[in-house]
PDB file of C-alpha atoms in Angstrom:
ATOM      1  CA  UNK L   1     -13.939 -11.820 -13.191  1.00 97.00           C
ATOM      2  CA  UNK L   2     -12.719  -8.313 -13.014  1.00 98.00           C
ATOM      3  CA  UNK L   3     -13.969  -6.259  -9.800  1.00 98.00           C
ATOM      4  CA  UNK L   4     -11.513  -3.223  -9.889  1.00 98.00           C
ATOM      5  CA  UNK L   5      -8.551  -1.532 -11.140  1.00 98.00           C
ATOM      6  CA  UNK L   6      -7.033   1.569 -10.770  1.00 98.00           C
ATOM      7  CA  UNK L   7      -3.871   3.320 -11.861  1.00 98.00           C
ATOM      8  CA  UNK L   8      -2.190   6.262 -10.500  1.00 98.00           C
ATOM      9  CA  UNK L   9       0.384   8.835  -9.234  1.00 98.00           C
ATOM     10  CA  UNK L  10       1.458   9.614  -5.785  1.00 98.00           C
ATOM     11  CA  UNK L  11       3.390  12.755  -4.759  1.00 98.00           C
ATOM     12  CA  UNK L  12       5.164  13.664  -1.694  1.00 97.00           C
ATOM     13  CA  UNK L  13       2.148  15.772  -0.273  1.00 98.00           C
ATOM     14  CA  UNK L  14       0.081  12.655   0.089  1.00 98.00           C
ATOM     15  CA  UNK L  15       2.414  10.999   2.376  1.00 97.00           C
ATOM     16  CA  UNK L  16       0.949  10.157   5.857  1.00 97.00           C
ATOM     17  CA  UNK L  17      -2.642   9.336   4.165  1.00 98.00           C
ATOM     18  CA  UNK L  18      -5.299   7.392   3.059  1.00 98.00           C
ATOM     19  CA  UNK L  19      -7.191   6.929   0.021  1.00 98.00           C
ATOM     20  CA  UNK L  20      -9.998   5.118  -0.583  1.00 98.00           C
ATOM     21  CA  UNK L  21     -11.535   3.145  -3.396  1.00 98.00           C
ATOM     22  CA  UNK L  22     -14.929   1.171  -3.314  1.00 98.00           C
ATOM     23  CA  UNK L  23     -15.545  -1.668  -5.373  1.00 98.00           C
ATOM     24  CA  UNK L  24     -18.876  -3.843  -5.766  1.00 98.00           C
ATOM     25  CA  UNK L  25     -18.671  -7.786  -4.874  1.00 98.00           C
ATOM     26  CA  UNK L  26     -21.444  -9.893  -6.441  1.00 98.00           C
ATOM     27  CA  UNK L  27     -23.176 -13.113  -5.266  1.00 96.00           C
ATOM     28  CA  UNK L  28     -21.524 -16.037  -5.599  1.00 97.00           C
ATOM     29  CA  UNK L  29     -17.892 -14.940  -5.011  1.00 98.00           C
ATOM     30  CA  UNK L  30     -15.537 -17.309  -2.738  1.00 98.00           C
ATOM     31  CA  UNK L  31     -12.490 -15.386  -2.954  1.00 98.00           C
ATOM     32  CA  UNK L  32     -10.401 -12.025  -4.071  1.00 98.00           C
ATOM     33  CA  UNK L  33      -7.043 -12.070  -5.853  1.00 98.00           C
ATOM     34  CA  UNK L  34      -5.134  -8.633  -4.798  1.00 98.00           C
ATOM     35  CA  UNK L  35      -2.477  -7.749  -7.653  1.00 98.00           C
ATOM     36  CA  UNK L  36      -0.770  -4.762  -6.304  1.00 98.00           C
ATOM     37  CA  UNK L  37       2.270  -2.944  -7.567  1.00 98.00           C
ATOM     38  CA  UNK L  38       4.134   0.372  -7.014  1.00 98.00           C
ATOM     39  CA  UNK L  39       7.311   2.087  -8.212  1.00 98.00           C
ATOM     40  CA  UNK L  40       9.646   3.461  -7.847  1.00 98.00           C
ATOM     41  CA  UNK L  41      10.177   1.171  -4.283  1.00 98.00           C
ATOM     42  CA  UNK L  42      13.706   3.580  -3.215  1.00 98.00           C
ATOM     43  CA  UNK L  43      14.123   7.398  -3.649  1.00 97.00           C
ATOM     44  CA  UNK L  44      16.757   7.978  -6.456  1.00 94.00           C
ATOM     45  CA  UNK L  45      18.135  11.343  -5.271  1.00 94.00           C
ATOM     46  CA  UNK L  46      20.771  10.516  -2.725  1.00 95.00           C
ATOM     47  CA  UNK L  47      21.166  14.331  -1.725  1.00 95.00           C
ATOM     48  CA  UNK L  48      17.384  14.202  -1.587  1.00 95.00           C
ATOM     49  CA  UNK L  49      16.944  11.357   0.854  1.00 96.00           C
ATOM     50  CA  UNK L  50      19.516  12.723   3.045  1.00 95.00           C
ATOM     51  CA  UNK L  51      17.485  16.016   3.630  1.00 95.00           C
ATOM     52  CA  UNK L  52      14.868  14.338   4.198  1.00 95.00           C
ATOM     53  CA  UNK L  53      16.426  12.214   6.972  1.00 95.00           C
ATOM     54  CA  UNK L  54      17.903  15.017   8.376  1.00 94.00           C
ATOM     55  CA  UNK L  55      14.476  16.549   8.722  1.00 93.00           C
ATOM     56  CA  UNK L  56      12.944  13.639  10.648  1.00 93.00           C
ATOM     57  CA  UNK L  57      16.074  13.527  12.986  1.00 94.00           C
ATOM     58  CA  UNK L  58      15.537  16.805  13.712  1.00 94.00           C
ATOM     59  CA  UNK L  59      11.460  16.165  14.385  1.00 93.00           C
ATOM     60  CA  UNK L  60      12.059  13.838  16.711  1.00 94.00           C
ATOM     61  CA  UNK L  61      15.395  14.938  18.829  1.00 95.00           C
ATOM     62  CA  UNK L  62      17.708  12.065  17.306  1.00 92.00           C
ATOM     63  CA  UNK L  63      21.289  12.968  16.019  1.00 91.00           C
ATOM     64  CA  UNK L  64      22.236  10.703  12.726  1.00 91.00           C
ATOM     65  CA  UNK L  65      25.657   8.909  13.246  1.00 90.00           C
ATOM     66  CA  UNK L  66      25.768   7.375   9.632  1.00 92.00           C
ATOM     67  CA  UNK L  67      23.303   8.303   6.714  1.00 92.00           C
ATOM     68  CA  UNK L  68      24.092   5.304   5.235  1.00 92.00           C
ATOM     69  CA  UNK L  69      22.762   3.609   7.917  1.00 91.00           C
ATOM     70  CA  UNK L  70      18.974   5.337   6.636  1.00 93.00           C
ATOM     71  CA  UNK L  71      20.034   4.326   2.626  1.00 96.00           C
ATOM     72  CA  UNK L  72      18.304   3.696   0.270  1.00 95.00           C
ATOM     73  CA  UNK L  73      15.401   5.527   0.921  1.00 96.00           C
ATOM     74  CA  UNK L  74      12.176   3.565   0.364  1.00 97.00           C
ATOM     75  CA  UNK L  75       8.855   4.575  -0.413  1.00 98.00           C
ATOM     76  CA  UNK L  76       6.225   2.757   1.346  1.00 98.00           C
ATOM     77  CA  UNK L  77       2.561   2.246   0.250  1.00 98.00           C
ATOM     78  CA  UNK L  78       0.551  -0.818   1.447  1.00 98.00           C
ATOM     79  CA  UNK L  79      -3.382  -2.113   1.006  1.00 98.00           C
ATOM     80  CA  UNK L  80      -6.194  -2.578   3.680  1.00 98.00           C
ATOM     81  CA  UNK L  81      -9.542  -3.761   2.930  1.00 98.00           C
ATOM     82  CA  UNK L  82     -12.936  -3.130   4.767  1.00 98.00           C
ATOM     83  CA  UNK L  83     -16.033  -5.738   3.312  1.00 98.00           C
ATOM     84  CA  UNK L  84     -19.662  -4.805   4.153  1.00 94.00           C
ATOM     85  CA  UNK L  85     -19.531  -5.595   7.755  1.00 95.00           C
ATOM     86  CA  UNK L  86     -16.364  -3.256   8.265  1.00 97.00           C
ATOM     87  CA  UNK L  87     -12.365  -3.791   8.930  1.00 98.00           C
ATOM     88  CA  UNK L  88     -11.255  -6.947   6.951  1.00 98.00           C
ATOM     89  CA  UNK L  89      -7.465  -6.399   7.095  1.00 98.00           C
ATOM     90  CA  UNK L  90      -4.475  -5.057   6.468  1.00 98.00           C
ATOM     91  CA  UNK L  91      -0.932  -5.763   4.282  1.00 96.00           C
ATOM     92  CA  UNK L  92       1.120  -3.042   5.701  1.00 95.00           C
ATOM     93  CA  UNK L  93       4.680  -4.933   4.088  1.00 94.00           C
ATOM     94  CA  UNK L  94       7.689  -3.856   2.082  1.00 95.00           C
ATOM     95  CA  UNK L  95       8.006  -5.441  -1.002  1.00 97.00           C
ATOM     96  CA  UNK L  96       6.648  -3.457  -3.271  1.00 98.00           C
ATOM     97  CA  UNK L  97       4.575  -5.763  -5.456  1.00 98.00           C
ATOM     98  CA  UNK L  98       2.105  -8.226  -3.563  1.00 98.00           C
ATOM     99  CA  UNK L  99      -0.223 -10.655  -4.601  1.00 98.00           C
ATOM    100  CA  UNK L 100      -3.023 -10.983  -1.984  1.00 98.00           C
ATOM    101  CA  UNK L 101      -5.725 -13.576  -1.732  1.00 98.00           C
ATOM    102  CA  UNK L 102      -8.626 -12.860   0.585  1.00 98.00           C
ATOM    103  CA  UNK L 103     -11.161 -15.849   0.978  1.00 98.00           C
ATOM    104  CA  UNK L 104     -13.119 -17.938   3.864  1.00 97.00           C
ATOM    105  CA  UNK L 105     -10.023 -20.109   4.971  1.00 96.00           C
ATOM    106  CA  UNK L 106      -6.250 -19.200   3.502  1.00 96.00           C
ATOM    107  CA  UNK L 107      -6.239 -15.470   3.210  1.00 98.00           C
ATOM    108  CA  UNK L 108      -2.944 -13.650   3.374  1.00 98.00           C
ATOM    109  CA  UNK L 109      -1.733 -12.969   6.334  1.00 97.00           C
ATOM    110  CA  UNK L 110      -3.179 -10.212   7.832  1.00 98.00           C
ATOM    111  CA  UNK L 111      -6.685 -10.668   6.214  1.00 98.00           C
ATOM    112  CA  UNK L 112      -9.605 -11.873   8.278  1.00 98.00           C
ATOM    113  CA  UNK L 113     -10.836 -15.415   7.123  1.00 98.00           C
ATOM    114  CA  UNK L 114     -14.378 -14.793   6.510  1.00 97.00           C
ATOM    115  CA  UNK L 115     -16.636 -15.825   4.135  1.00 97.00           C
ATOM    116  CA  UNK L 116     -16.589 -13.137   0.729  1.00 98.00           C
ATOM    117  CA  UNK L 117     -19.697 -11.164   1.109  1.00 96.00           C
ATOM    118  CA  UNK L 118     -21.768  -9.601  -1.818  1.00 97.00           C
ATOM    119  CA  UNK L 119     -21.949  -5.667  -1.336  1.00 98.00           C
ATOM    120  CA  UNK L 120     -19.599  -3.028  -1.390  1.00 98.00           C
ATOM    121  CA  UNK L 121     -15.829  -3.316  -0.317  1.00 98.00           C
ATOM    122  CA  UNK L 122     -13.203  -0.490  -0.163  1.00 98.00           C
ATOM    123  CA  UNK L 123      -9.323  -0.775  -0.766  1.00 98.00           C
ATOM    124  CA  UNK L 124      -7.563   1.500   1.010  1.00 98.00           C
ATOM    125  CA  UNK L 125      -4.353   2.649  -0.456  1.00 98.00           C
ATOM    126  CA  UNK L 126      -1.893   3.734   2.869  1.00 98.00           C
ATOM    127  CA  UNK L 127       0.320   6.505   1.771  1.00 98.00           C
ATOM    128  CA  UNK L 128       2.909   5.759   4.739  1.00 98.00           C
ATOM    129  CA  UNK L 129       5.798   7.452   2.533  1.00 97.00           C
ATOM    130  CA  UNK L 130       6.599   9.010  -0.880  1.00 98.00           C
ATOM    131  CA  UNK L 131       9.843  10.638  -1.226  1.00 97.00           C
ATOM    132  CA  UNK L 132      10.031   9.974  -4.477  1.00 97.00           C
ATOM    133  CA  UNK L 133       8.742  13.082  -6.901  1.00 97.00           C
ATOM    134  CA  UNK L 134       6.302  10.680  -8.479  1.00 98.00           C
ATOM    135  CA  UNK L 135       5.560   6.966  -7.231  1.00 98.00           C
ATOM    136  CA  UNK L 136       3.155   4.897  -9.943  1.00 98.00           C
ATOM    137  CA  UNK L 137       0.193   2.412  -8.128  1.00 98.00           C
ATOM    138  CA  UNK L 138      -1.553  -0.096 -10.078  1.00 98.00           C
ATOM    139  CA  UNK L 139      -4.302  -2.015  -8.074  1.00 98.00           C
ATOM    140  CA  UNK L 140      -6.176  -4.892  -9.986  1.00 98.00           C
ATOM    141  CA  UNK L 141      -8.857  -7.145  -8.191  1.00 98.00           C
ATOM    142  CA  UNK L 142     -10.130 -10.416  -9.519  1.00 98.00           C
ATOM    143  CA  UNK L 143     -13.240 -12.364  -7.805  1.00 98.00           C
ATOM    144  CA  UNK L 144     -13.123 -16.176  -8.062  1.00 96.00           C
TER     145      UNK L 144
END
């Protein structure tokens, strides 16, 4: 059964937050399936992604040797999950299209194994990085 699903747009000025979405679990649920996409995964703009390194470089004291070394450019944006009784987990990993299974005993890694309580549950959508001018989300969450 359908629990959640949400589409949308990230821009550059969310980078370096979090955005929450709560979703209701009924009784009788043993386990989530997480299908989780975003694109585009690298920024496109070469001259772009260089200013951009050049920027952080400059943040944090580092001189750049190679650009290339920095290229492609990705965006990152990854899921954690709080159920009723708080923190459940996190998927903070590249690729940008997951499938995560939450449950009692073979969640994905990074998930707490833990029964599936009824309540409310939040996704959290982790803006790490867009450096894209647009990056599309889809988040769709099935309960078993």
């Amino acid at each position: 059964m359908e629990l959640f699903t949400k589409c949308g747009v990230l821009t550059p000025s969310q980078s370096k937050t979090n955005i929450r979405f709560d979703f209701e679990v009924p009784g009788g649920v043993k386990a989530l399936r997480v299908e989780y996409k975003y694109s585009p995964k690298y920024v496109e703009n070469k001259e772009k992604s260089v200013e951009m390194i050049s920027l952080a470089a400059k943040k944090y004291g580092e001189e750049i040797k190679s650009f290339d070394d920095f290229l492609p450019l990705s965006n990152l944006v990854t899921l954690s999950f709080d159920d009723c009784n708080g923190y459940r987990g996190a998927c903070h990993r590249h690729p940008n299209e997951q499938n995560i299974y939450i449950s009692s005993e073979a969640s994905t890694p990074g998930i707490i194994n833990s029964p599936i309580t009824q309540g409310m549950w939040s996704v959290m959508l982790n803006v790490h990085f867009v450096g894209s001018d647009e990056v599309e989300y889809s988040i769709k969450i099935e309960g078993e």
